Short mmCIF file of C-alpha atoms in Angstrom, two decimals:
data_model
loop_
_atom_site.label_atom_id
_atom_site.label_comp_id
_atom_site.label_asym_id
_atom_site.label_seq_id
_atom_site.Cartn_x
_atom_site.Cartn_y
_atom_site.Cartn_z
CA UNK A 684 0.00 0.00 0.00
CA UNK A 685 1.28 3.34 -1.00
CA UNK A 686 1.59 6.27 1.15
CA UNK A 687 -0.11 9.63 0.67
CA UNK A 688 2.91 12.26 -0.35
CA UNK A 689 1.34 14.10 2.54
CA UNK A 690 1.62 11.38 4.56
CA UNK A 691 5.52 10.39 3.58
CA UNK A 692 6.51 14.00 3.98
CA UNK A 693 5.58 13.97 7.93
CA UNK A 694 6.86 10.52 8.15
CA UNK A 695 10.36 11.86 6.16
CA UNK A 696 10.38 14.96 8.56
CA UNK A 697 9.71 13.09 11.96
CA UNK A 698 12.70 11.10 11.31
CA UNK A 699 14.50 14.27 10.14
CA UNK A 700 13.96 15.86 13.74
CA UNK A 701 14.77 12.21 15.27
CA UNK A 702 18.36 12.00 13.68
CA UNK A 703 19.06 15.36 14.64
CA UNK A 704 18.21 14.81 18.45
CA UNK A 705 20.31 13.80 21.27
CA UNK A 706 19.78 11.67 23.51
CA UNK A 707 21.03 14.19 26.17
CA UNK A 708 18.52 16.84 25.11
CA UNK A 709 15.76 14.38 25.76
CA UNK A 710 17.51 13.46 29.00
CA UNK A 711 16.59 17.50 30.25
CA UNK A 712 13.07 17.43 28.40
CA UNK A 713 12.38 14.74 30.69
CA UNK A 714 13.72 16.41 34.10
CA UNK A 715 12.45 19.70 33.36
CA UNK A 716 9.28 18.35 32.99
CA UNK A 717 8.79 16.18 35.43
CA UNK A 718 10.30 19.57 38.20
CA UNK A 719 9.02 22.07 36.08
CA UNK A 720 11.40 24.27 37.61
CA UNK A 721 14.99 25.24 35.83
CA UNK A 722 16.69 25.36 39.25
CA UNK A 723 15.75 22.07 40.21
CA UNK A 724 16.01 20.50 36.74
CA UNK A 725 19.70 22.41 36.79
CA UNK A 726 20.77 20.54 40.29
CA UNK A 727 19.37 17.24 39.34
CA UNK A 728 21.51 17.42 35.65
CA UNK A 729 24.34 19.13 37.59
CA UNK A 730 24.62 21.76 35.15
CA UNK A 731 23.69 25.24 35.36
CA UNK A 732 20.37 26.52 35.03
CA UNK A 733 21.36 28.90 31.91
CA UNK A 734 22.72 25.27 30.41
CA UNK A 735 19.18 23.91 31.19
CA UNK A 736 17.38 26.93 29.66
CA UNK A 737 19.68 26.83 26.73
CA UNK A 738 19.26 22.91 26.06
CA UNK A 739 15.71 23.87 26.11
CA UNK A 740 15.44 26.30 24.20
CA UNK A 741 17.61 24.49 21.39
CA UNK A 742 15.18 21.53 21.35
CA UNK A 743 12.56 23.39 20.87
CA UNK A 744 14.09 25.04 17.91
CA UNK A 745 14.43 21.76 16.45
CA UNK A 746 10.95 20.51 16.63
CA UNK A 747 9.50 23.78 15.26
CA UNK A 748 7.20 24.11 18.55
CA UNK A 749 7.32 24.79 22.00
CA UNK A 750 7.20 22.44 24.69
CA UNK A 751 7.28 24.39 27.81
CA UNK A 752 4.72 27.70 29.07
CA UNK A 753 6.94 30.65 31.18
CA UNK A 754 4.57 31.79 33.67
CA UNK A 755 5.65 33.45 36.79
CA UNK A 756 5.47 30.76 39.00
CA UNK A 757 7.12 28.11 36.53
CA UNK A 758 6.77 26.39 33.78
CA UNK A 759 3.91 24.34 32.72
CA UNK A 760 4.13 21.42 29.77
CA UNK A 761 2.01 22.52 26.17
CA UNK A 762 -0.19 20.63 24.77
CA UNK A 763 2.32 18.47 22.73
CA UNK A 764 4.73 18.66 25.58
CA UNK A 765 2.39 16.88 27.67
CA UNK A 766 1.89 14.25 24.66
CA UNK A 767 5.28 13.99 24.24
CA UNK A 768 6.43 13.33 27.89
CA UNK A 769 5.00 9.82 28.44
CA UNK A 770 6.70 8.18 25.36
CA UNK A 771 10.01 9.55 26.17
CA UNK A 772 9.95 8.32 29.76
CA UNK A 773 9.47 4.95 28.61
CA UNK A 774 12.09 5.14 26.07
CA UNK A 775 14.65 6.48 28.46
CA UNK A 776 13.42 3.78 30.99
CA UNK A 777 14.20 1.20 28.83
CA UNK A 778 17.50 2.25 27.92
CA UNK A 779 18.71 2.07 31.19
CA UNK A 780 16.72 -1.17 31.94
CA UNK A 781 18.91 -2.37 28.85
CA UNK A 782 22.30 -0.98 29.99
CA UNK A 783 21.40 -2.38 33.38
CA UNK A 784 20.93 -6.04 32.17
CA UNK A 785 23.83 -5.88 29.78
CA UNK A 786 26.52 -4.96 32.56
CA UNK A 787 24.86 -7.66 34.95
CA UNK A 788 24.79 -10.38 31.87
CA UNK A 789 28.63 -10.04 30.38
CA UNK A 790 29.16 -11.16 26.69
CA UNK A 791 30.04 -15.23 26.56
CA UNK A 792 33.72 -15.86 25.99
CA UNK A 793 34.33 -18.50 23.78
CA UNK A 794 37.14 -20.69 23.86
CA UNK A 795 38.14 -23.60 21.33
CA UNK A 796 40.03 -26.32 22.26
CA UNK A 797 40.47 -30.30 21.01
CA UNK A 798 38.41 -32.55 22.41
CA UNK A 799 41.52 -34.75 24.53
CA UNK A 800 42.32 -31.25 26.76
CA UNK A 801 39.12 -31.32 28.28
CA UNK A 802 40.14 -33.48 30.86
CA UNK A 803 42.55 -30.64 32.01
CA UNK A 804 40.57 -27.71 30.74
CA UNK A 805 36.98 -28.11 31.84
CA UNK A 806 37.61 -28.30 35.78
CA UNK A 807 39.62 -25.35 35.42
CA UNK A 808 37.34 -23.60 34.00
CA UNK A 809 34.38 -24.40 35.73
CA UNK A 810 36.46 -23.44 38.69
CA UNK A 811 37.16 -19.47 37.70
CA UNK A 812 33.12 -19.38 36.62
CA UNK A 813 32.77 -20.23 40.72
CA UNK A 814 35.04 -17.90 41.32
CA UNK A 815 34.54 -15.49 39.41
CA UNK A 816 30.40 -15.60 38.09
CA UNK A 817 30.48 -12.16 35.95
CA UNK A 818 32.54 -14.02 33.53
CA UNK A 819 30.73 -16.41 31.49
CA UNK A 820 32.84 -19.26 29.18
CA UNK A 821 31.64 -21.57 26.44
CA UNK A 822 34.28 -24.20 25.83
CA UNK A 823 33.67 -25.94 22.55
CA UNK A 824 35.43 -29.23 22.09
CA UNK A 825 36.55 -30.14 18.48
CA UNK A 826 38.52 -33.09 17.11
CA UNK A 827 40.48 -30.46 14.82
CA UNK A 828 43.97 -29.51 16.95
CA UNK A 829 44.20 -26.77 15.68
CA UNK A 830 42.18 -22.77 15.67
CA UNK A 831 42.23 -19.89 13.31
CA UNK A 832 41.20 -16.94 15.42
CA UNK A 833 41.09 -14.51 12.53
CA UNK A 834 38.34 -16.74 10.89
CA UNK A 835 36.47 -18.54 13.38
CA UNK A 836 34.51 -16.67 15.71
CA UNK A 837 36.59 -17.51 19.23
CA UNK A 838 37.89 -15.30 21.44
CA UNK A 839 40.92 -17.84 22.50
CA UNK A 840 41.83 -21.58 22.03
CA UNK A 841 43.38 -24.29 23.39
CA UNK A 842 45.60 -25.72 20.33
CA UNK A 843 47.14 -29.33 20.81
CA UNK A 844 50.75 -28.33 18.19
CA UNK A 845 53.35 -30.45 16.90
CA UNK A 846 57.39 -29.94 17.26
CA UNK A 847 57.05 -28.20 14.01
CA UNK A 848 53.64 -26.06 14.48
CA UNK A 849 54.19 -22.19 15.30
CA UNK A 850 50.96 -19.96 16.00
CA UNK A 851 50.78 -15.98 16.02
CA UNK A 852 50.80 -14.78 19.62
CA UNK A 853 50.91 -18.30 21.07
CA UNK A 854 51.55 -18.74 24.91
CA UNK A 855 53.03 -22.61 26.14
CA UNK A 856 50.65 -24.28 28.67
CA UNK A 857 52.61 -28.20 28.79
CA UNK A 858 54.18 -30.62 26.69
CA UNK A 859 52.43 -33.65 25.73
CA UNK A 860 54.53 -36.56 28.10
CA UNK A 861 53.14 -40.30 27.44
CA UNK A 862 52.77 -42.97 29.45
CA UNK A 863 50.86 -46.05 29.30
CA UNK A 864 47.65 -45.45 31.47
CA UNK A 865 44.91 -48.24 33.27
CA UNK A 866 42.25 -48.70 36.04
CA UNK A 867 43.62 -49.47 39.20
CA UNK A 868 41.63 -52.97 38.60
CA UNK A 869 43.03 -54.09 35.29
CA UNK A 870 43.99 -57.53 36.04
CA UNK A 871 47.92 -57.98 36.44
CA UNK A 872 48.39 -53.95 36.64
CA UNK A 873 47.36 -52.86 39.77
CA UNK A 874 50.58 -53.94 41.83
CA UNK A 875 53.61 -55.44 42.01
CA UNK A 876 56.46 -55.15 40.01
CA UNK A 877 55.65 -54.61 36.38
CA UNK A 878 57.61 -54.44 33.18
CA UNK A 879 57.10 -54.47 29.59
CA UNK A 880 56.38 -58.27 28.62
CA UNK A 881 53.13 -57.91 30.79
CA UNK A 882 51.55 -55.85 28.20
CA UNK A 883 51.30 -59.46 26.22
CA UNK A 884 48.35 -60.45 28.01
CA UNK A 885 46.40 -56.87 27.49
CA UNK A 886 44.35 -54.97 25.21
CA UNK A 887 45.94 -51.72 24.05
CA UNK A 888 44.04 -48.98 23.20
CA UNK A 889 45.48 -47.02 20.09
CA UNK A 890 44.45 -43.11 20.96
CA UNK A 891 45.49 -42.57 17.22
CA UNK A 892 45.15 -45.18 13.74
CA UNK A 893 48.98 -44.93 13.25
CA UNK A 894 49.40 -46.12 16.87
CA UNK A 895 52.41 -43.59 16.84
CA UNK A 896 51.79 -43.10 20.72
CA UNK A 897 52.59 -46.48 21.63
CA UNK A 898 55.12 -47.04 19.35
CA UNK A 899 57.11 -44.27 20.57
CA UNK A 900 56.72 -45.76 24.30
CA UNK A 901 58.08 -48.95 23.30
CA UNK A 902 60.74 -47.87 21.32
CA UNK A 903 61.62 -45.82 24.68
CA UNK A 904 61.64 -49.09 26.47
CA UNK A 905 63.66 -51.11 24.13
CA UNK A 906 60.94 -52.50 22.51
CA UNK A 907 60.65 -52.66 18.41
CA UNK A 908 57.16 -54.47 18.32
CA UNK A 909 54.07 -54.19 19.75
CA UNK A 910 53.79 -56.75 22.38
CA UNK A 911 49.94 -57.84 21.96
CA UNK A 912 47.88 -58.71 18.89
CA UNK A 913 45.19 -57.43 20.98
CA UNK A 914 44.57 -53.94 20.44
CA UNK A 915 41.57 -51.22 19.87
CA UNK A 916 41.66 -47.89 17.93
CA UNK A 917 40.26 -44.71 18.52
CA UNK A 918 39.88 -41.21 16.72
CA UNK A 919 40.91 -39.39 19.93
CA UNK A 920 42.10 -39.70 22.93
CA UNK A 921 39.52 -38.53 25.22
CA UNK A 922 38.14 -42.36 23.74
CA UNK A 923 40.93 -44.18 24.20
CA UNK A 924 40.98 -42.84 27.82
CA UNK A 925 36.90 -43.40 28.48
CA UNK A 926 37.70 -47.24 27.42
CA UNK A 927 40.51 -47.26 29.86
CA UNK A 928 38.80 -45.98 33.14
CA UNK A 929 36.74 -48.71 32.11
CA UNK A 930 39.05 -51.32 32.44
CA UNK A 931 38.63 -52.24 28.64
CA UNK A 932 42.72 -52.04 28.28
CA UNK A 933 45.91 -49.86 28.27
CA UNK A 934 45.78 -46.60 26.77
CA UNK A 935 48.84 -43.78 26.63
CA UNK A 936 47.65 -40.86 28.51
CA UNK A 937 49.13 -37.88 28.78
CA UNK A 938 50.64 -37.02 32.54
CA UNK A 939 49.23 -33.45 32.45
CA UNK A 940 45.81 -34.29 31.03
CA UNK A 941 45.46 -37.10 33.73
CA UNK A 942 46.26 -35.09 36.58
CA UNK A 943 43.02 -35.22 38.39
CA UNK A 944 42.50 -38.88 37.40
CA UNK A 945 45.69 -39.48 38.85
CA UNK A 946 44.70 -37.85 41.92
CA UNK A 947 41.64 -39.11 42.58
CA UNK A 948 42.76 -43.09 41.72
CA UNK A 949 40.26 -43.72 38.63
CA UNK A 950 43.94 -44.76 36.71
CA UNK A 951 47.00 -45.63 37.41
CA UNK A 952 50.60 -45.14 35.67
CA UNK A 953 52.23 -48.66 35.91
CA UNK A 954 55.44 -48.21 34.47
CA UNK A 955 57.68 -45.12 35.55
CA UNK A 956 59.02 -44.41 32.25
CA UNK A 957 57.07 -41.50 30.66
CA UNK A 958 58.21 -40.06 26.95
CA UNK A 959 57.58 -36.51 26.01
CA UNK A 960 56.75 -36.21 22.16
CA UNK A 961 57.74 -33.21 21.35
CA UNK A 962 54.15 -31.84 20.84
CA UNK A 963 52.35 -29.31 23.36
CA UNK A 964 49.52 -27.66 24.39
CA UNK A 965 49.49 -23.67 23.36
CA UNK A 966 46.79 -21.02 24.21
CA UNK A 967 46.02 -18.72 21.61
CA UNK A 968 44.62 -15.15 22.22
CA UNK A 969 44.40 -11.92 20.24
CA UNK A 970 46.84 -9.04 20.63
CA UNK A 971 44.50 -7.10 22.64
CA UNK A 972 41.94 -9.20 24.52
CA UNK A 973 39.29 -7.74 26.85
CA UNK A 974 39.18 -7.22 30.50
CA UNK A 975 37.62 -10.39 31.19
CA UNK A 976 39.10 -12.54 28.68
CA UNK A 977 43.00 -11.34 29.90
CA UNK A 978 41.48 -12.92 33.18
CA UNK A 979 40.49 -15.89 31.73
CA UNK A 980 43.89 -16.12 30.15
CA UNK A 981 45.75 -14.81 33.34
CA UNK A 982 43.84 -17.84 35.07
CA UNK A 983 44.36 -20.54 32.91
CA UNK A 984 48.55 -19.76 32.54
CA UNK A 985 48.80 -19.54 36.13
CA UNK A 986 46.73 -23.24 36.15
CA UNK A 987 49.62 -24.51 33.54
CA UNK A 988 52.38 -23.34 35.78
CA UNK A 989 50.96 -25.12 38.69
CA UNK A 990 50.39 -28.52 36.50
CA UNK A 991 53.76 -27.95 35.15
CA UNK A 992 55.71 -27.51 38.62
CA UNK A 993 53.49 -30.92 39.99
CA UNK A 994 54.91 -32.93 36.51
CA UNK A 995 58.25 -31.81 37.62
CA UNK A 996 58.25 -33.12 41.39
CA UNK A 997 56.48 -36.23 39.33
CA UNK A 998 59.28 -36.95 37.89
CA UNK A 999 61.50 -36.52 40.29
CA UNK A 1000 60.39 -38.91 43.36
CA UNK A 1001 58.55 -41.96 41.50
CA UNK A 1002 58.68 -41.08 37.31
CA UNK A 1003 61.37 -41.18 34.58
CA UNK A 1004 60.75 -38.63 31.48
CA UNK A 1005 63.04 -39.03 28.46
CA UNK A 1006 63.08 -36.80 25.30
CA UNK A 1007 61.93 -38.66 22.33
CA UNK A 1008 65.15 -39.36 20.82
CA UNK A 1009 64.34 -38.49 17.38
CA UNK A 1010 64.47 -34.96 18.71
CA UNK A 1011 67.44 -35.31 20.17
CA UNK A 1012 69.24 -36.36 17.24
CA UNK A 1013 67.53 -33.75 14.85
CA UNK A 1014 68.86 -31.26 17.55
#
C-alpha cells in the first residue's frame, strides 16, 4: 500500500527531527518536565540553570514548537509537551533497563580447544566461573587440533601443536609426556612389580590409527614391536581414555591431562618411564583481549604453571621422562 505524499513528507520529517536529536537533550526534556522548575532540573543534571534553559530552548528550535509555558510561577508542559512526555519516559526507561541487564549479563567468551584437553581444561574452568560468576565461558570441544582466530569466531583456544607447528601470539601451557595409562583394577596392573612383557596379556588402546603413541613408548623401552595382537583404535584420545577408566585395556595418557585422574585413583601409571613427544599444548589469544578474557587467560597460565611444577616433582620422586630421541638427534 502506497503512502499519501502528505503522509511520507511527515513521516520523512519526523525522522529528520529524530536524527538530529540527542539523547542528552531528551535526557533535560524529561527532568524539566517532570520539576518544572529550571533550578531544580539544573541541580538534578548538575549543570547550570542557563545550560538547562539553553538545552531547552535548542530543542525546541528543532521541533519547530514549544514544549514548555513561562509563567511566573514556573513552567507548565504545552499541549504536545504533555503528549510527548510519556513516550520519552518509557524510552529512556528502557535504555537504562537495557544498559542495566547488559553490565549484569557479560558477553560469553568463547574458547576452542580439542576434544583430549578437556580433561585438564573443563575443571579449570568451571572453577574461575565459581570464582569469578560475571565471567561467562563456552568451551567448545573439536577433534580439529588446531584454531584460526582470525576466521572462526573464538575469542581464544586451546591448540594441541606439533614440534614443528608455530601460532601468532601463542603462549606454552605443557608438553604432551606419554605414558601407558589403566584402572587401578586391570587384572595384572594394579601392583607389584611390572615391566614391559606384561603388556602381552592386554588390550591396548590405540588413541590414534597410526598407533604412533605407543610405538614411541616402546621404542623408549627397548621394545621394536608391539607386544599384543590385541589392540583397539580410537579417533581421539579422550576415547581411548573413556575405554581405559573402564578397564577395557591400556591406553597412553598424557601425565598433564590425567592429573586429576591421577589424583583421585580412577587410573594408574604402571610403568615409571614417561616419553615426552615433542608436541604441546598452546593457548592462543588476540593481541589485545578484553578485560575479562585477559582474566580468563591470566587464570588458565597460572593453572599450567601449577600442572607444570606438579609434573616436575612427578618426575622426580617416582617417574622417569626421556626426550623422544628423534628430537634429540635432529637437535
Amino acid at each position: 500500500m502506497t503512502l499519501p505524499s502528505a503522509s511520507l513528507s511527515n513521516e520523512r520529517a519526523a525522522l529528520a527531527a529524530l536524527n538530529q536529536l540527542s539523547l542528552n537533550l531528551l535526557k533535560t526534556f524529561v527532568v524539566v518536565a517532570q520539576t518544572l522548575n529550571l533550578t531544580h532540573a539544573a541541580a538534578l543534571l548538575h549543570i547550570t540553570q542557563g545550560a538547562v534553559s539553553r538545552q531547552i530552548a535548542g530543542l525546541e528550535e528543532q521541533l519547530g514548537y514549544p514544549l514548555f509555558l513561562r509563567q511566573a510561577r514556573g513552567l507548565m508542559l504545552t499541549p504536545r509537551g504533555a503528549q510527548l512526555l510519556p513516550p520519552i519516559q518509557r524510552a529512556m526507561e528502557q535504555m537504562a533497563d537495557a544498559l542495566k541487564r547488559a553490565a549484569s549479563n557479560p558477553e560469553t567468551l568463547r574458547i576452542k580447544c580439542p576434544t583430549c584437553s578437556m580433561r585438564w581444561l573443563l575443571p579449570r574452568v568451571i572453577q574461575l566461573q565459581n570464582e569469578r560468576p560475571d565471567i561467562q565461558i563456552e568451551l567448545t570441544a573439536s577433534i580439529q587440533n588446531g584454531a584460526d582466530l582470525e576466521r572462526e569466531h573464538f575469542d581464544a583456544a586451546v591448540v594441541f601443536a606439533e614440534k614443528n607447528d608455530s601460532y601468532k601470539r601463542s603462549q606454552h601451557l605443557f608438553d604432551e609426556v606419554l605414558t601407558p595409562v589403566c584402572a587401578p583394577t586391570l587384572a595384572g596392573m594394579g601392583g607389584g612389580h611390572i615391566v614391559v612383557d606384561d603388556l602381552h596379556a592386554q588390550t591396548l588402546l590405540h588413541p590414534t590409527r597410526d598407533r604412533r603413541d605407543w610405538i614411541l613408548w616402546l621404542r623408549e623401552s627397548g621394545v621394536l614391536e608391539l607386544p599384543s595382537s590385541k589392540s583397539q583404535h580410537f579417533d581421539t584420545l579422550e576415547q581411548a581414555m573413556n575405554s581405559a577408566l573402564q578397564g577395557y585395556g591400556i591406553a597412553i595418557g598424557d601425565l598433564t591431562l590425567i592429573e586429576d585422574d591421577l589424583n583421585a585413583r580412577r587410573v594408574i601409571t604402571p610403568f615409571s618411564l614417561c616419553v615426552t613427544s615433542g608436541a604441546s599444548y598452546q593457548l592462543l589469544a588476540p593481541k589485545n583481549p578484553a578485560p575479562a578474557l585477559q582474566t580468563v587467560l591470566d587464570y588458565l597460565n597460572e593453572q599450567a604453571r601449577l600442572s607444570r611444577e606438579r609434573l616436575e616433582t612427578l618426575a622426580s620422586t617416582s617417574h622417569r621422562i626421556v626426550p623422544d630421541s628423534r628430537l634429540i638427534k635432529s637437535n
